[in-house]
Each structure stands twice: as C-alpha cells, then as structure tokens.
PDB file of C-alpha atoms in Angstrom:
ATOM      1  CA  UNK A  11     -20.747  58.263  25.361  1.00 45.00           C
ATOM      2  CA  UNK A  12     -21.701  54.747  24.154  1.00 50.00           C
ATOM      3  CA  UNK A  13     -19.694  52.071  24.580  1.00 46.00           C
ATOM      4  CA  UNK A  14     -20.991  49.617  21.571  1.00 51.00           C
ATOM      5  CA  UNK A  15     -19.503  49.365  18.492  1.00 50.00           C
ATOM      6  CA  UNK A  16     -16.697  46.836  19.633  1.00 49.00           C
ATOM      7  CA  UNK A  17     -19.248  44.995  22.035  1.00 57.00           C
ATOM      8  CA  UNK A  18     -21.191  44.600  18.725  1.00 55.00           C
ATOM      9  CA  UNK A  19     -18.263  43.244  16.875  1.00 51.00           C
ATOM     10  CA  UNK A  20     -17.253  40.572  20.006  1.00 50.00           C
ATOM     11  CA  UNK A  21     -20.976  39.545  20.847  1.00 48.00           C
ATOM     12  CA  UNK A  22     -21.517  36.056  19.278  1.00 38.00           C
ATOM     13  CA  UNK A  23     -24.752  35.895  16.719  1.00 35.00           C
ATOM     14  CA  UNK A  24     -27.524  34.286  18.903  1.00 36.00           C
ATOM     15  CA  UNK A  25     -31.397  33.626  19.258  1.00 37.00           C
ATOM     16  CA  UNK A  26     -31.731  35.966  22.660  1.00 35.00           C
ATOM     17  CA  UNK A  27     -34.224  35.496  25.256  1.00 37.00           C
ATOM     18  CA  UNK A  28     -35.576  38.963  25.044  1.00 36.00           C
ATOM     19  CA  UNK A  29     -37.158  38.798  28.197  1.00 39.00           C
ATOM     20  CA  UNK A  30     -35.123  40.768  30.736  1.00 42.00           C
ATOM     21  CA  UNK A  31     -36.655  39.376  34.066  1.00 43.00           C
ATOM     22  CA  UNK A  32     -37.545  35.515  33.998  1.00 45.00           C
ATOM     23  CA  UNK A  33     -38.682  35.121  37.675  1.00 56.00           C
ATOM     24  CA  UNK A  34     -40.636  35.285  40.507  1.00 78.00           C
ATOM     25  CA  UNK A  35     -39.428  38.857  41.732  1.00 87.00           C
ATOM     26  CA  UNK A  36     -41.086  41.706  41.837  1.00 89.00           C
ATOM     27  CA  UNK A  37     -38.290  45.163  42.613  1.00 91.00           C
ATOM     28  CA  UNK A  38     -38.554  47.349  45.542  1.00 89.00           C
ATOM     29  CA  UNK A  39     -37.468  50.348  47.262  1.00 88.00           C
ATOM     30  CA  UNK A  40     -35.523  48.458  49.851  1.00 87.00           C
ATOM     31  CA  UNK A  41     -33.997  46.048  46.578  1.00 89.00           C
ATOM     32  CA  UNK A  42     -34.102  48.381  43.553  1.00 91.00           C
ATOM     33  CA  UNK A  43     -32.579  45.744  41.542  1.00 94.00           C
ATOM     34  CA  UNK A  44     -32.975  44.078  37.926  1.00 95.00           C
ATOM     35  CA  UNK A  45     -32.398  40.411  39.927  1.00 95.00           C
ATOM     36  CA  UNK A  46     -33.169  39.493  43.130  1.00 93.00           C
ATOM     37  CA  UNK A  47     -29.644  37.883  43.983  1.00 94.00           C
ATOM     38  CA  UNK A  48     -26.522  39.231  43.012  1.00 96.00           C
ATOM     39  CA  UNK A  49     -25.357  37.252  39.675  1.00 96.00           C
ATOM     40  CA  UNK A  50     -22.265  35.743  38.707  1.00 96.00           C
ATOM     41  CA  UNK A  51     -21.007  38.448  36.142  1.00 96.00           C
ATOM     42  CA  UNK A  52     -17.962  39.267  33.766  1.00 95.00           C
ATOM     43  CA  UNK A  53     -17.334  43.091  33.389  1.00 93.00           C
ATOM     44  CA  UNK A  54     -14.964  43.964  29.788  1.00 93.00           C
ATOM     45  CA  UNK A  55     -12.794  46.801  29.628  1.00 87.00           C
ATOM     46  CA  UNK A  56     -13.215  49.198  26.501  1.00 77.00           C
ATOM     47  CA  UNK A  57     -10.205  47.369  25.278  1.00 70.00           C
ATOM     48  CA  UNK A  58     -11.477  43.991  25.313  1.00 63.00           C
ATOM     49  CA  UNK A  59      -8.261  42.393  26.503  1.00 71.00           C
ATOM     50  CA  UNK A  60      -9.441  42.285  30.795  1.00 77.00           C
ATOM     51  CA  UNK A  61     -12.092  40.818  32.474  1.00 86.00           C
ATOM     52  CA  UNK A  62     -12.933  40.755  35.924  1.00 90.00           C
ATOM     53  CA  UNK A  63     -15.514  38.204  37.137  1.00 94.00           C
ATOM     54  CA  UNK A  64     -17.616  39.547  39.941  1.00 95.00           C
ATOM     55  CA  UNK A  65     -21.205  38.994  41.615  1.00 96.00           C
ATOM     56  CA  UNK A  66     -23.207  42.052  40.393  1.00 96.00           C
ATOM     57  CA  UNK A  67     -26.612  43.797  39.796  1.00 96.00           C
ATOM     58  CA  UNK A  68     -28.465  46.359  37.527  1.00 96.00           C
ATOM     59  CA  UNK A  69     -29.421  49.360  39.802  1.00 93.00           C
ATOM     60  CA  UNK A  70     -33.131  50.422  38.828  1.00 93.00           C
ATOM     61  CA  UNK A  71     -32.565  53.720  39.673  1.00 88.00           C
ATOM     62  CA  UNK A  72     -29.077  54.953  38.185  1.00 85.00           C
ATOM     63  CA  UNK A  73     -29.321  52.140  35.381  1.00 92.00           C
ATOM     64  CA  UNK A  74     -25.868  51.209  36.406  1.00 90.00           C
ATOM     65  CA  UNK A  75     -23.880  48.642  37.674  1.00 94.00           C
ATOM     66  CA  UNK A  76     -23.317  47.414  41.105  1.00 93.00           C
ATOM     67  CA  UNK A  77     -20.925  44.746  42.335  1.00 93.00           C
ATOM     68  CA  UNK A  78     -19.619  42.954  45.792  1.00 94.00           C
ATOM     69  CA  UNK A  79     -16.569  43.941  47.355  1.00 92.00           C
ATOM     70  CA  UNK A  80     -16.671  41.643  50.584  1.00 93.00           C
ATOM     71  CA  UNK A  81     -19.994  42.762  52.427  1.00 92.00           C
ATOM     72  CA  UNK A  82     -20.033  46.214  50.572  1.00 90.00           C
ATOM     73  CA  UNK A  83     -21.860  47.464  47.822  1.00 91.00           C
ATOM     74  CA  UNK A  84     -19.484  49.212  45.180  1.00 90.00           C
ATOM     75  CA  UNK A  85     -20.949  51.022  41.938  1.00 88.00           C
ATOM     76  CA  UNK A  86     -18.780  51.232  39.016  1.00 87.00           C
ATOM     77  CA  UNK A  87     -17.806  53.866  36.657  1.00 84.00           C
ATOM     78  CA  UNK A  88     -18.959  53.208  33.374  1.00 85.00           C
ATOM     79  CA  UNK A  89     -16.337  54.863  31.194  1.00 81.00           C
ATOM     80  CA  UNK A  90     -14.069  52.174  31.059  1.00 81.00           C
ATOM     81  CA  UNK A  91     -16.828  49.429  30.363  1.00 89.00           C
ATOM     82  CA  UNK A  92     -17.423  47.841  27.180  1.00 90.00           C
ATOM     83  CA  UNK A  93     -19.987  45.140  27.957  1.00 93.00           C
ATOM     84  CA  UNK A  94     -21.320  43.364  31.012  1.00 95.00           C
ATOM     85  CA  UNK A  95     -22.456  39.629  30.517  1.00 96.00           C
ATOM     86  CA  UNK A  96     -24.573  38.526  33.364  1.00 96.00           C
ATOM     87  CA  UNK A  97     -27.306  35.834  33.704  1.00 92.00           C
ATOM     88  CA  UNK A  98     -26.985  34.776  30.406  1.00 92.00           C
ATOM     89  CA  UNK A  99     -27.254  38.278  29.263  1.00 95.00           C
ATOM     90  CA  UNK A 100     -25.522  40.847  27.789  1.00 96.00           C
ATOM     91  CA  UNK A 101     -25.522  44.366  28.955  1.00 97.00           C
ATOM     92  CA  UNK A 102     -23.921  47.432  27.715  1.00 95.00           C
ATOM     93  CA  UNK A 103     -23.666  51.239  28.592  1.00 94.00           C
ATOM     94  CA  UNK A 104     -25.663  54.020  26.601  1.00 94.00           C
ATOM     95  CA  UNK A 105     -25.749  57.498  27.392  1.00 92.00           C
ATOM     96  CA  UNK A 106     -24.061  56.133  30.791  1.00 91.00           C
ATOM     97  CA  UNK A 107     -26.731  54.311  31.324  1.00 94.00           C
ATOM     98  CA  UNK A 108     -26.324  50.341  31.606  1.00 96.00           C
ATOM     99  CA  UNK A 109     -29.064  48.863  28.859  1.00 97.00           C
ATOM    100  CA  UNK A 110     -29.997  44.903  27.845  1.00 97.00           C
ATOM    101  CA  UNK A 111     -28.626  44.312  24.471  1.00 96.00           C
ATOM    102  CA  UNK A 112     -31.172  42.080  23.174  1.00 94.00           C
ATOM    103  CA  UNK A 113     -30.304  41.944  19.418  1.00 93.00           C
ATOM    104  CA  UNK A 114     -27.377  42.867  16.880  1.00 91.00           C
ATOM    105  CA  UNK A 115     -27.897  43.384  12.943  1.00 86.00           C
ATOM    106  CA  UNK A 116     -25.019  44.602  10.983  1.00 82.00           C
ATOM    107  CA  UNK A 117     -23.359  47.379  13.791  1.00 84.00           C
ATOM    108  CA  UNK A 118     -27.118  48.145  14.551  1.00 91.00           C
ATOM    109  CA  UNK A 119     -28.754  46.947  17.426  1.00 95.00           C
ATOM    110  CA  UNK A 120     -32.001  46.836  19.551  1.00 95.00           C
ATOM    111  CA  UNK A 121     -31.629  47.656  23.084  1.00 96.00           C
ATOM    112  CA  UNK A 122     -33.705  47.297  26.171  1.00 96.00           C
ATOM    113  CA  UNK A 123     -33.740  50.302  29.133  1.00 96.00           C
ATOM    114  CA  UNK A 124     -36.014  48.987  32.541  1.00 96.00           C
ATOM    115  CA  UNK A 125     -35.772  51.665  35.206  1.00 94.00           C
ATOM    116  CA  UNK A 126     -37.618  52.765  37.851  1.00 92.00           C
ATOM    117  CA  UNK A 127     -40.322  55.711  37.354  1.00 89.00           C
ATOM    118  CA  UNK A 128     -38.874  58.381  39.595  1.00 81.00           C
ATOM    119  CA  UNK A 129     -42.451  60.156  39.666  1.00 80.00           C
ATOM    120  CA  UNK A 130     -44.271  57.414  40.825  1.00 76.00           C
ATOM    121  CA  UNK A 131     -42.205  58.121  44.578  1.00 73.00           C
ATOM    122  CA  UNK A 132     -43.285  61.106  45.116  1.00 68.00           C
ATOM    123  CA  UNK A 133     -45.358  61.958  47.724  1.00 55.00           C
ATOM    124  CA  UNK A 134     -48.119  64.175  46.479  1.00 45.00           C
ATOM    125  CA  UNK A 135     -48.784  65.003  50.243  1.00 42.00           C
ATOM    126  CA  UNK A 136     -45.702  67.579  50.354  1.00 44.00           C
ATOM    127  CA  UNK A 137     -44.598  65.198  52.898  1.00 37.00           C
ATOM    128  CA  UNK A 138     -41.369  62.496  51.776  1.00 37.00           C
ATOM    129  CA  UNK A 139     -40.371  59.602  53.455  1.00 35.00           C
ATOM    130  CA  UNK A 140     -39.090  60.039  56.608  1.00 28.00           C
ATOM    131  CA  UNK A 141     -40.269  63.427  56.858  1.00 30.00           C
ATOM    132  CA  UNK A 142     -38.205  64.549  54.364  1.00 30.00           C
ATOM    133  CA  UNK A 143     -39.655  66.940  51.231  1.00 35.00           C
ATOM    134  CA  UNK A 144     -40.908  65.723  48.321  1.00 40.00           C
ATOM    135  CA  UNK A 145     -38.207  67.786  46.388  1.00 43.00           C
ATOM    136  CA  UNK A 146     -35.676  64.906  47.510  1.00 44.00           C
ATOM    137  CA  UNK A 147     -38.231  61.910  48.979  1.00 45.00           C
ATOM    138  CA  UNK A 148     -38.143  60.300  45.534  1.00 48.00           C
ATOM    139  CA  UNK A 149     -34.305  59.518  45.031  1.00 48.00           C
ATOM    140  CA  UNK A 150     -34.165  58.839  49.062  1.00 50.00           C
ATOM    141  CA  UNK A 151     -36.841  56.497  49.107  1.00 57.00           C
ATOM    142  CA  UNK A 152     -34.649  53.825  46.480  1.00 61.00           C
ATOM    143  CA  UNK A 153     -32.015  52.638  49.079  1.00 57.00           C
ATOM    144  CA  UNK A 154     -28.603  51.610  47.624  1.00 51.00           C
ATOM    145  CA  UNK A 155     -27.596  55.290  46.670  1.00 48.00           C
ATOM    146  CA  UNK A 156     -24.129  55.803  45.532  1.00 44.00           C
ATOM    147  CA  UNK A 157     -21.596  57.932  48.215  1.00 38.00           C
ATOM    148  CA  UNK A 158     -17.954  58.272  46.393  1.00 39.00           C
ATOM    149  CA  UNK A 159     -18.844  54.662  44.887  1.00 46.00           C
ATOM    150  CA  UNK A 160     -19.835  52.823  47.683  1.00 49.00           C
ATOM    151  CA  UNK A 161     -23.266  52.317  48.146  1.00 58.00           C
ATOM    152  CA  UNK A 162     -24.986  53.551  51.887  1.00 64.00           C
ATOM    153  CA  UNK A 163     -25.964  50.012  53.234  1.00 72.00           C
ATOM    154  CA  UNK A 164     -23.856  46.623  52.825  1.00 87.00           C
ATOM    155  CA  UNK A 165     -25.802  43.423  51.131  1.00 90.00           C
ATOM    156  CA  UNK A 166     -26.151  41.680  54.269  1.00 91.00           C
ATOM    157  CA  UNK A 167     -28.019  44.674  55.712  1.00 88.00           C
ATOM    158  CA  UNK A 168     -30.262  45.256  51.538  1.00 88.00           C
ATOM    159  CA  UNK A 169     -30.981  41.463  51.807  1.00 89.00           C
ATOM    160  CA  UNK A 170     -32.607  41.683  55.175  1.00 89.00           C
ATOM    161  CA  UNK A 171     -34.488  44.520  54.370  1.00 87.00           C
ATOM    162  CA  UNK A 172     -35.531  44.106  50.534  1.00 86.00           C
ATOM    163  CA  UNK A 173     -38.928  42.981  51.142  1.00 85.00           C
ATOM    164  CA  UNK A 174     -39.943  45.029  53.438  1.00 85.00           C
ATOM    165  CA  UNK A 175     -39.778  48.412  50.826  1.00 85.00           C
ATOM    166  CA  UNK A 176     -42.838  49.359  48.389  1.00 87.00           C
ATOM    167  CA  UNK A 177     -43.043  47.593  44.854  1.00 89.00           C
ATOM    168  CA  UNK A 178     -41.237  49.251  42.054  1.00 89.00           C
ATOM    169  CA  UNK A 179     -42.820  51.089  39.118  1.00 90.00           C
ATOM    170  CA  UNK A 180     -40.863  50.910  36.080  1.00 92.00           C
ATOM    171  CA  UNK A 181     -40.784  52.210  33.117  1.00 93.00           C
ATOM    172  CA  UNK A 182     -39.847  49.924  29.880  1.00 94.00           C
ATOM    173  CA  UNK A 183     -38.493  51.536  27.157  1.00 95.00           C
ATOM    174  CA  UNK A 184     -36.280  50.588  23.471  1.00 96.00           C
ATOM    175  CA  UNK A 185     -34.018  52.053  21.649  1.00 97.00           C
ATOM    176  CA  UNK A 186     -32.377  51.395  18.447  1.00 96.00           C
ATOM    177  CA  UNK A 187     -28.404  52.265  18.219  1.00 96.00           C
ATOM    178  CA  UNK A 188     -27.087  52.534  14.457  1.00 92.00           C
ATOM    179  CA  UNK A 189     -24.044  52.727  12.900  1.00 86.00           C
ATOM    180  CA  UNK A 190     -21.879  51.084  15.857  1.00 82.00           C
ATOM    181  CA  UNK A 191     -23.916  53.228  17.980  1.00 84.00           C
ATOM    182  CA  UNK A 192     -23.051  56.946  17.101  1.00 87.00           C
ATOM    183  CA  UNK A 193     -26.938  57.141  16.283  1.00 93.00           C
ATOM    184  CA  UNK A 194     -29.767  56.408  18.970  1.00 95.00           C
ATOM    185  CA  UNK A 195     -33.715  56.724  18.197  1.00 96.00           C
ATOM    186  CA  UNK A 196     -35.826  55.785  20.572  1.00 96.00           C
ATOM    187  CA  UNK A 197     -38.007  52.925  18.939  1.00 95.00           C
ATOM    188  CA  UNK A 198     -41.440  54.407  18.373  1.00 95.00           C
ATOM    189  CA  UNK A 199     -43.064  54.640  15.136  1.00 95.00           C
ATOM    190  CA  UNK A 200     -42.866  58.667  15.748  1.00 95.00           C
ATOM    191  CA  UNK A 201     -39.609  58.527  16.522  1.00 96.00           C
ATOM    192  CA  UNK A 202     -38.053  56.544  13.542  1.00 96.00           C
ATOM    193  CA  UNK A 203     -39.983  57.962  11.199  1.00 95.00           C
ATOM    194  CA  UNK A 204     -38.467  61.042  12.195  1.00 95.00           C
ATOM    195  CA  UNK A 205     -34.865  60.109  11.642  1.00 94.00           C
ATOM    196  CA  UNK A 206     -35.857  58.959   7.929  1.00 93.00           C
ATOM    197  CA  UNK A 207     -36.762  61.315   4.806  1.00 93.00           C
ATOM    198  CA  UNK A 208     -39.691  60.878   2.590  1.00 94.00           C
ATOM    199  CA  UNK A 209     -38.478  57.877   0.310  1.00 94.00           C
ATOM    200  CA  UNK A 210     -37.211  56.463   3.897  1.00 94.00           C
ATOM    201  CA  UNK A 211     -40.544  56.740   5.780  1.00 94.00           C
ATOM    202  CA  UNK A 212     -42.508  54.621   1.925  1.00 95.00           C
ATOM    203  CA  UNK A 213     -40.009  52.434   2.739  1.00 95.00           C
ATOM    204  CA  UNK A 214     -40.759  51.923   6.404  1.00 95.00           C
ATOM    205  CA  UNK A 215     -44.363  52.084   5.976  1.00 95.00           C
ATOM    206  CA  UNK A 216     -43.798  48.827   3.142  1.00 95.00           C
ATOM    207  CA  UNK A 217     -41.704  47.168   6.274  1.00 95.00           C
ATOM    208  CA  UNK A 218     -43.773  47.396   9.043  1.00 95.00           C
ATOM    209  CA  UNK A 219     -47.191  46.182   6.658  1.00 95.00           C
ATOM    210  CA  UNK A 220     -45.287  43.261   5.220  1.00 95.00           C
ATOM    211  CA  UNK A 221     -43.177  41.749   8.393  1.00 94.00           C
ATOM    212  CA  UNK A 222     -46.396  43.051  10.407  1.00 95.00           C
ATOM    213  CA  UNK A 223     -44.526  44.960  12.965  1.00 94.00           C
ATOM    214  CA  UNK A 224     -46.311  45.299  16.552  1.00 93.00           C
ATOM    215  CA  UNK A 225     -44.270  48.592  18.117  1.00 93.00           C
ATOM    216  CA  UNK A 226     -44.540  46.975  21.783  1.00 89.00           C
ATOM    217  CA  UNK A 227     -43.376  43.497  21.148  1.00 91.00           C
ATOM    218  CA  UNK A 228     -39.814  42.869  21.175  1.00 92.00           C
ATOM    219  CA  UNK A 229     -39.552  40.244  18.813  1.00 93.00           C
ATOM    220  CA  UNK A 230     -40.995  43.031  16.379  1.00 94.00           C
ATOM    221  CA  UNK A 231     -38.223  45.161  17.129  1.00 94.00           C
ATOM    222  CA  UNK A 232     -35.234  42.584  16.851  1.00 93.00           C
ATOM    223  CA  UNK A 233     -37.261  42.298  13.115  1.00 94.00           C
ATOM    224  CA  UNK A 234     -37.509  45.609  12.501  1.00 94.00           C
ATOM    225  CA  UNK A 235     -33.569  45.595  12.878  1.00 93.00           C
ATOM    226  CA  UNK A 236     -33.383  44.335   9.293  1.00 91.00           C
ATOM    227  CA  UNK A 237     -34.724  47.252   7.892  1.00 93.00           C
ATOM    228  CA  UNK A 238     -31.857  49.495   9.272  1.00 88.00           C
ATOM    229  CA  UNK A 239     -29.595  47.028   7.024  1.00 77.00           C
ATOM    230  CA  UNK A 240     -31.358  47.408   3.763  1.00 69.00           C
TER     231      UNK A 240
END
C-alpha cells in the first residue's frame, strides 16, 4: 500500500533539490547504500503524531529503510511509516518500496525510485560468488540482507568492508502518484498516455510542446506535475 496522501498534506511547499545523490560516492556490494554514512533521520508514523530520530540509510537493494540500533543494523517495517526526512530529503514508501519524493502538486506528486539492477550480479559463468549458483549469487552478493530485521553484518564490520565490494549498477526510474496516491504511472510518455483517453492524450501532446517537456530530466517531470492539476 502507499503511504502518501497525508505525507502530501504535512510536506511544506518547497523548491527541491531533485538530485538524490550530491557526492563523491559511488554504491557497492559491500555498501549497497543511497549515502555513504548513515544520516541523521526522522521516521513519522502513519498517524503523524510520533517521531523517532535515528541515524539511517536507503538500502539499494530492498528500497527500504535501515537504521542503527547500537552497532547493529535493523531494517524497518514499512507499514507503519508515513514519511522519512533524511539529508534534507524527504522519502516515502510506495508499493513497500521507500522512494525520494521530489515534488508535490495538488495530492499529486513526482517521485524518484534508485535501486540496484539485480541482473547486472549475475554471473553469466553459472558460477555465483562464493561458489554459490547464479540462481541465488545476485541477492547474496549485496551484503546487508535482512534476517528477522536485523541485518547479517553490524556497521562497524559494512564500514570496514564497503570499499572493498564491486560498484553498483542502478537503475533510475519515476513515477507519478495521483489522487493522494491511489493512482501510480510510471512516468514515460507510453505510460501516461496510456492512463489518459483521446481528448486527454490532445491535451498532453499541447503540454509537453508548449512547457517543452524532456521525459529524462527531472525538472521536466516536477513541470509536467501541473498538467495532472488542470
């Protein structure tokens, strides 16, 4: 389920930085995470009212989020989260996945998915990591899996080892969530044009001429938000 349409509602009308990573980090398998140190976060509750202020990090493989307990690495269930605000940012779950909210327009918004390309582990060889198969070499290679919600290896132990992995691939991808989102369409031209009928699409096609919409820039996206609210 989605967990947006009172984060929508209680996030403050901004200019965002839409880009996700500012910094000289590049993911791997031994430190599958959005940030290379864990960040001074605040987690909200679906009912808004508690808070809990942790250090935390966006898992690249599960798309979730992972926070300190001591020396331990716990991952949290993401039923009972509204929003996550962390480096400046604001973060939210979809699909129970935890996405980058990077702009709000009327209960619609523009959101931001980075994760890591799953098929870009595996081992065309037959041979995994390790030894192991390729059948389970490509979640096995990503280190920081979850066990009952605690991670396999403490941040003392990821922190040693995080540069020693392979770099990340990732995959980049946007999605548009309407009406307080009960509605998600991936944002491609394809894919929106899909969800619209004919007057819908003239109308689109009139949009995306005059505001001169670019499909893989953000800052066309956060426009193309307005179009939603017409």
């Amino acid at each position: 389920c989605l967990s947006v349409g009172l984060a929508f509602s209680n996030t403050v009308s901004q200019e965002y930085d839409i880009q996700v990573v500012v910094q000289d980090y590049i993911p791997t398998t031994t430190g599958p995470y959005l940030f290379e140190n864990f960040q001074d976060a605040i987690i909200y509750t679906e009912s808004g009212k508690s808070q809990q202020q942790v250090k935390a990090n966006l898992h690249l493989e599960y798309c979730t989020l992972q926070y300190l307990e001591g020396d331990k690495i716990i991952q949290v269930e993401p039923h009972d989260i509204l929003k996550v605000v962390m480096n400046g940012e604001t973060f939210i779950y979809m699909n129970g996945e935890l996405v980058q909210l990077i702009g709000v327009e009327a209960g619609n918004a523009i959101v931001k998915r980075v994760k890591v390309n799953v098929s870009s582990l595996i081992v065309s060889s037959g041979s995994g990591a390790y030894g192991m198969g390729t059948d389970v070499s490509a979640s096995k290679k990503v280190r920081s899996l979850q066990i009952s919600g605690i991670t396999n290896m403490t941040y003392s132990q990821m922190k040693v080892e995080q540069n020693e992995g392979k770099e990340l691939s990732l995959d980049i991808e946007f999605f548009f969530l309407l009406n307080d989102g009960k509605e998600i369409i991936k944002a491609t031209k394809r894919e929106v044009e899909k969800s619209l009928g004919d007057n819908g699409k003239t109308k689109l096609k009139a949009f995306l001429k005059q505001n001169k919409i670019k499909w893989k820039e953000e800052a066309s996206l956060i426009k193309l938000l307005e179009f939603f609210y017409q």
